[in-house]
Coordinates of C-alpha atoms in Angstrom, one line a residue:
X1 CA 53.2 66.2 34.4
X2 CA 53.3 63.3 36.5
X3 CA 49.8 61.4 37.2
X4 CA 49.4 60.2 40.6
X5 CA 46.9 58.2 41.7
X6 CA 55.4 78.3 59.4
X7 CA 55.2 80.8 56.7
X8 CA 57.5 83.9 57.1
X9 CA 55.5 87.6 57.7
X10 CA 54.5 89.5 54.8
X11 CA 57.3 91.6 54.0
X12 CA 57.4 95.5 55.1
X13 CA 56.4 97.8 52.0
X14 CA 54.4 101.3 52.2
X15 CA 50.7 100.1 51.7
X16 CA 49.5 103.2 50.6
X17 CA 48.8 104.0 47.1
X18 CA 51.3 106.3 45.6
X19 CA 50.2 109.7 44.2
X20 CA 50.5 109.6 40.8
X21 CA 49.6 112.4 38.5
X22 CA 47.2 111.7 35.9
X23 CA 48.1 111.6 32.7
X24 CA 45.0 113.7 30.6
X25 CA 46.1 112.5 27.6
X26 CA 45.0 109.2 27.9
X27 CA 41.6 108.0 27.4
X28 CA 39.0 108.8 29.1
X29 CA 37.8 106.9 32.1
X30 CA 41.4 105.5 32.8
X31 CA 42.6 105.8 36.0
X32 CA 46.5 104.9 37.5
X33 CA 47.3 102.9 40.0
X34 CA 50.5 103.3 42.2
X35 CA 52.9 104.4 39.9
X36 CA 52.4 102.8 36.2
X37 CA 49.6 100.4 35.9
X38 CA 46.8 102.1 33.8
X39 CA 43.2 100.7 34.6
X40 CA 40.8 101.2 31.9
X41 CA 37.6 101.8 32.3
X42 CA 35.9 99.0 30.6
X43 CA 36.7 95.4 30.4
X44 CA 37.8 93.4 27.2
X45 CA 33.7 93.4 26.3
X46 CA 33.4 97.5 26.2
X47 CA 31.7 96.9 29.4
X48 CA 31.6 98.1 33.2
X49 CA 34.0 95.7 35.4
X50 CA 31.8 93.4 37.6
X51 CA 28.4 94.7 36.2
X52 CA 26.3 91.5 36.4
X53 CA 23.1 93.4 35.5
X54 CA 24.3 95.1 31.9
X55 CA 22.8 92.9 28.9
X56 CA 25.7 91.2 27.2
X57 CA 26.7 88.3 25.4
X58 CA 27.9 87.1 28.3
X59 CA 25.7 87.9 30.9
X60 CA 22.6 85.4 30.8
X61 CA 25.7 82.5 31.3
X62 CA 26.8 84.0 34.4
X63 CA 23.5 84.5 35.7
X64 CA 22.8 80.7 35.4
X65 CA 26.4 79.7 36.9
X66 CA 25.9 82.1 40.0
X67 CA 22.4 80.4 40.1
X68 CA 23.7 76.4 40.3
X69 CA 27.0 77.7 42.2
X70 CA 24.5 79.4 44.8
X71 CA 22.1 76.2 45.4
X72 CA 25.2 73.4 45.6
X73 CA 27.9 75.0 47.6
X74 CA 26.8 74.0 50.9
X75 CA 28.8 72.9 54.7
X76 CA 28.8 69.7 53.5
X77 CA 29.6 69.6 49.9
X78 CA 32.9 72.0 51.3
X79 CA 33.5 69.8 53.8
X80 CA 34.0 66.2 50.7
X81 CA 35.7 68.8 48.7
X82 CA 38.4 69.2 51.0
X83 CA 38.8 65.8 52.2
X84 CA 38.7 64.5 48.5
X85 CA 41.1 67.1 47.1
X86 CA 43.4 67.8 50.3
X87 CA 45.5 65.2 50.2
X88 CA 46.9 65.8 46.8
X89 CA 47.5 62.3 45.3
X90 CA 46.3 63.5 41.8
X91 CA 49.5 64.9 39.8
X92 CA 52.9 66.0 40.4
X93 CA 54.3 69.0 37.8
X94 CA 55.7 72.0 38.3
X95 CA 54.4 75.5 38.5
X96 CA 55.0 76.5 34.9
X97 CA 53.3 73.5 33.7
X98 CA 50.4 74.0 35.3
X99 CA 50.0 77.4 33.8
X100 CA 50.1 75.7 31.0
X101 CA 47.7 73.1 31.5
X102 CA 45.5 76.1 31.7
X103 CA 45.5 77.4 28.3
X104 CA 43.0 75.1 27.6
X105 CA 40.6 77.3 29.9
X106 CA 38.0 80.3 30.0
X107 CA 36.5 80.9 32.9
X108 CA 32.3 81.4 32.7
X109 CA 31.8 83.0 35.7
X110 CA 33.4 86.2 34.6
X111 CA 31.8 88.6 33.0
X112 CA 35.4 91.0 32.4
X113 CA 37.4 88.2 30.1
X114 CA 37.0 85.1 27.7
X115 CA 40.8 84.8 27.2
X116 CA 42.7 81.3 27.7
X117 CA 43.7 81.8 31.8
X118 CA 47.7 82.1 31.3
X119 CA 47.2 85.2 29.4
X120 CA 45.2 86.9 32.9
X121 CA 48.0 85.1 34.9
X122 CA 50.6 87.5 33.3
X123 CA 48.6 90.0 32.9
X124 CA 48.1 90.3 36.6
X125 CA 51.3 89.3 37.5
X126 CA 53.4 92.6 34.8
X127 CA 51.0 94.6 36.0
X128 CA 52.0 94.2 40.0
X129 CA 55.8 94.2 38.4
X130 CA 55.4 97.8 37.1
X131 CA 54.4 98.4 40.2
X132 CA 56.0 97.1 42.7
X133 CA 59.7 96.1 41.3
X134 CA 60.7 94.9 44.8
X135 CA 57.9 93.0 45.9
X136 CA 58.4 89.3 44.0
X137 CA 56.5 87.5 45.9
X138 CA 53.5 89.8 45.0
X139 CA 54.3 89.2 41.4
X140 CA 53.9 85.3 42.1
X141 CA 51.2 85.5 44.0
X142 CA 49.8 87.1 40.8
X143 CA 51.0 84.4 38.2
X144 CA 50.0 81.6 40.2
X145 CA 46.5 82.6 42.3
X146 CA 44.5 81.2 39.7
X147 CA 45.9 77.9 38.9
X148 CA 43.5 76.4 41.1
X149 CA 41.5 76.5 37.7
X150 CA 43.1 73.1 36.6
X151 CA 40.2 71.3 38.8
X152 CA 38.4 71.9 35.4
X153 CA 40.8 68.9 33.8
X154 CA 40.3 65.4 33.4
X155 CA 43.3 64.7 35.8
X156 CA 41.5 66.7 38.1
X157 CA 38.3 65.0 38.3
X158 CA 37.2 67.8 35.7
X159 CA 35.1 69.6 38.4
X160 CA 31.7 71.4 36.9
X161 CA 32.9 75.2 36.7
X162 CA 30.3 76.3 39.5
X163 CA 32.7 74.1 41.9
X164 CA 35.8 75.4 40.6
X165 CA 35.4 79.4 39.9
X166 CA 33.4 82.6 40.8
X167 CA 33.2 84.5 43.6
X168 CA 33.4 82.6 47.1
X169 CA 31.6 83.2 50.5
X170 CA 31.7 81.6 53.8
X171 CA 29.6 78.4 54.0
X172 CA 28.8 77.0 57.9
X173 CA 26.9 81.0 58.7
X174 CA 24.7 83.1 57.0
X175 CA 25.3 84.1 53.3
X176 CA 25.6 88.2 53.6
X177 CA 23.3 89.8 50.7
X178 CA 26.3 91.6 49.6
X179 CA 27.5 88.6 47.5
X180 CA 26.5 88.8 43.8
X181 CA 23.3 87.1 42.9
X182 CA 22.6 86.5 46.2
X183 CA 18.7 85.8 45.8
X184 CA 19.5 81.9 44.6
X185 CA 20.7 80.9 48.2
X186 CA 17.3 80.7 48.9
X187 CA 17.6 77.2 47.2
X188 CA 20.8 76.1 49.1
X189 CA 19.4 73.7 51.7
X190 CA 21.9 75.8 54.3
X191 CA 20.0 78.6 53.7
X192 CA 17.0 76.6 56.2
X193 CA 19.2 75.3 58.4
X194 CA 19.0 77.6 61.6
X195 CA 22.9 76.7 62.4
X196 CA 24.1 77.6 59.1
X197 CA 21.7 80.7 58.7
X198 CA 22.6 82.3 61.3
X199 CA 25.2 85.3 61.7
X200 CA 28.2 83.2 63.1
X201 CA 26.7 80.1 62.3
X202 CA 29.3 77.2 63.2
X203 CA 32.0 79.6 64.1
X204 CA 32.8 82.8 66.7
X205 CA 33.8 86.5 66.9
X206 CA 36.7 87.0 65.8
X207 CA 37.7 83.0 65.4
X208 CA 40.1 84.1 62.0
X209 CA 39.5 83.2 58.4
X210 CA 41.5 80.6 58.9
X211 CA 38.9 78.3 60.7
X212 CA 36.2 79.8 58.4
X213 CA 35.3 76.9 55.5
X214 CA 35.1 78.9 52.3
X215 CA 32.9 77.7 49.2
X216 CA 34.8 75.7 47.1
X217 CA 36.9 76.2 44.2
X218 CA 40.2 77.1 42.8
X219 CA 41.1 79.7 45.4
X220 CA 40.8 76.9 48.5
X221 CA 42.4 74.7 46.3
X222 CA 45.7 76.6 45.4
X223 CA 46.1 77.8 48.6
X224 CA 45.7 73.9 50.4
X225 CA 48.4 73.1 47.3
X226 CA 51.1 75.9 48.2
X227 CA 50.6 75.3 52.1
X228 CA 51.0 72.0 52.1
X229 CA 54.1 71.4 49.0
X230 CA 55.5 73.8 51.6
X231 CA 56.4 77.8 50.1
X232 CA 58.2 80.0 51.3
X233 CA 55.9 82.7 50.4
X234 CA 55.0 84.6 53.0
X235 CA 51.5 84.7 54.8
X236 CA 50.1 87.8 53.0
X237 CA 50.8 85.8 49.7
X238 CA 48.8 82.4 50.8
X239 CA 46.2 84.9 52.1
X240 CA 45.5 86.4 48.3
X241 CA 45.7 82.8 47.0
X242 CA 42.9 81.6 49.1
X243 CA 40.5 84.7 49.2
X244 CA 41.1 86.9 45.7
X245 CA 37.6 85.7 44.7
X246 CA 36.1 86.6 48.5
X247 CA 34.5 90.1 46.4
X248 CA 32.1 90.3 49.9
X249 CA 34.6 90.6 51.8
X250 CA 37.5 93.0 50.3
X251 CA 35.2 95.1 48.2
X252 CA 31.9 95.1 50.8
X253 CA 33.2 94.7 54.1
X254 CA 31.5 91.7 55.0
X255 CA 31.9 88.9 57.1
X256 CA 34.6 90.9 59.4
X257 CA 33.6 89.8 62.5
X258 CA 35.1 86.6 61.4
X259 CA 38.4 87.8 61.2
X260 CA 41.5 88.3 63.3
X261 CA 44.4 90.8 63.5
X262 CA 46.7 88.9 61.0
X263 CA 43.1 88.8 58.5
X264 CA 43.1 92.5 59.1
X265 CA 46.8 93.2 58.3
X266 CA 46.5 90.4 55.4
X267 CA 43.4 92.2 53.9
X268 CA 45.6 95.8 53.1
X269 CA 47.5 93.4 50.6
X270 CA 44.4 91.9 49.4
X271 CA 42.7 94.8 48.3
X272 CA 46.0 96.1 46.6
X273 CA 46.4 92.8 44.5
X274 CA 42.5 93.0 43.2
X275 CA 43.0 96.2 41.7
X276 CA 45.9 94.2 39.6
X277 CA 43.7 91.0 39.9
X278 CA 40.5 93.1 38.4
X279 CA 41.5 95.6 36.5
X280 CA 44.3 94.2 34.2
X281 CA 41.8 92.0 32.3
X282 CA 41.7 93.3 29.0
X283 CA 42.8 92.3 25.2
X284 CA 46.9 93.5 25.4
X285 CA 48.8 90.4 25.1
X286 CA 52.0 89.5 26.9
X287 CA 55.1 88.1 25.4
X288 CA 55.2 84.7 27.1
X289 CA 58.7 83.8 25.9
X290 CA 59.9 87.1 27.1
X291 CA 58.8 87.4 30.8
X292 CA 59.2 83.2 31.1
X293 CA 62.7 83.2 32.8
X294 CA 62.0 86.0 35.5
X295 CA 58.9 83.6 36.5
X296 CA 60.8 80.6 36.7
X297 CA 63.6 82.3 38.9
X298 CA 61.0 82.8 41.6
X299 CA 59.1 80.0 41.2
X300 CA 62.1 78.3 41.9
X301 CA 63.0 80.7 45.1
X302 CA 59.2 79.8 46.7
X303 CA 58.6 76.2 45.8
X304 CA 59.7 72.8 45.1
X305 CA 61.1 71.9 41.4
X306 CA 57.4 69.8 41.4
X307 CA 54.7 69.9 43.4
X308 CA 51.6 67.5 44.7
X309 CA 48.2 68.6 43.0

């Protein structure tokens, strides 16, 4: 690691999920998903996925990040965020490194997994490989859409983690009630401003997701890092990177008169990855050594040897 002071269209695959017969053998509650991944039906803590209500030994935290992360992610906070971080004079590594910078992280927003992050990266990304064998750009996507995360490091500016993870929402219009713990935007001072409260707020029908500033975190911050160090990824891929933690969106429906057709055709890979993204959080380890090589060969089809963080 180095400190430093047109994308092609998604590639054609059936996007329906494949029939698979159920397997009755296996424990109860699981459920497969298109063709070999098995989702279980509790996460690494014996829980519900996404319950934010169950008491746990986790839950009270989350509670209080989704609290600060509601009051301080504002238009203009989003607004410094990106002009700080988007011109990407911080560090120059590769993609590998960075995945390893983030063994040194859990992420306290989730209530599914207190794992280092590398071990969710390729958990996500075997999962999508059982999958979908032909699709490598999907298993990329899924190694890499989290290494945003390294905004928690010291070369990073070592961001609080309410500005780095959790789920993210459209700031500049109003925040839907669908997004978790949504009672603490009442304490954001958008939430009073009649521009920002309102339905479209600084934006218009239809105007694309593209135009729309999204809280920020590691999703906006991966996806301004891939963009700009030029992939070849295609668009479906950059679309995952920058809106895998948009939950009111691809699991509510909200905020879709804010998109455009490409959002729409973008959004049928979306919700495919989450279930991989979601569900493969659990305590089943991956053999880093072994996998290592096939990663490399397509990080080294879709990006530079090193890129600008």
């Amino acid at each position: 690691m180095t400190i430093l002071c047109e994308h092609p269209p998604a590639f054609g695959v059936e996007l329906e999920e494949k029939n698979i017969p159920v397997d009755h053998d296996k424990q109860e509650n699981e459920l497969v998903l298109d063709g070999g991944f098995v989702v279980p039906g509790t996460n690494s803590f014996g829980h519900t996925f996404r319950d934010y209500d169950i008491e746990s030994e986790r839950q009270k935290g989350v509670e209080e990040f989704y609290r600060t992360n509601h009051i301080n992610q504002t238009y203009g906070f989003v607004k410094r965020m990106r002009e700080e971080y988007g011109s990407l004079n911080r560090v120059e590594m590769s993609i590998w490194e960075c995945c390893e910078l983030l063994n040194e992280f859990t992420d306290e927003s989730d209530p599914d997994l207190d794992e280092p992050q590398i071990e969710h990266l390729l958990q996500t990304a075997e999962a999508i490989r059982k999958d979908y064998p032909d699709e490598d750009w999907l298993h990329l996507t899924g190694l890499i859409h989290d290494l945003g995360k390294v905004l928690l490091h010291p070369s990073f500016g070592e961001l609080p983690q309410w500005a780095v993870v959790g789920d993210t929402f459209p700031v500049g219009c109003a925040f839907s009630e669908s997004i978790v713990h949504h009672k603490y935007f009442t304490e954001n001072p958008d939430h009073n401003n009649s521009t920002y409260s309102s339905k479209h707020g600084v934006y218009s029908e239809g105007c694309g997701l593209d135009k729309v500033s999204m809280s920020w975190g590691h999703d906006d911050y991966m996806y301004l890092v891939a963009r700009e160090n030029k992939t070849t990824l295609p668009s479906a891929g950059l679309f995952i990177i920058r809106y895998h933690s948009f939950y009111a969106l691809h699991r509510e429906d909200a905020y879709r008169h804010l998109m455009n057709e490409e959002d729409i055709e973008n959004l049928k890979w979306l919700k495919i990855f989450n279930k991989y993204d979601l569900y493969s959080k659990s305590k089943v380890r991956v053999d880093v050594e072994e996998v290592k090589p096939y990663y490399l060969s397509l990080i080294e089809k879709y990006f530079p040897a090193k890129l600008r963080w």
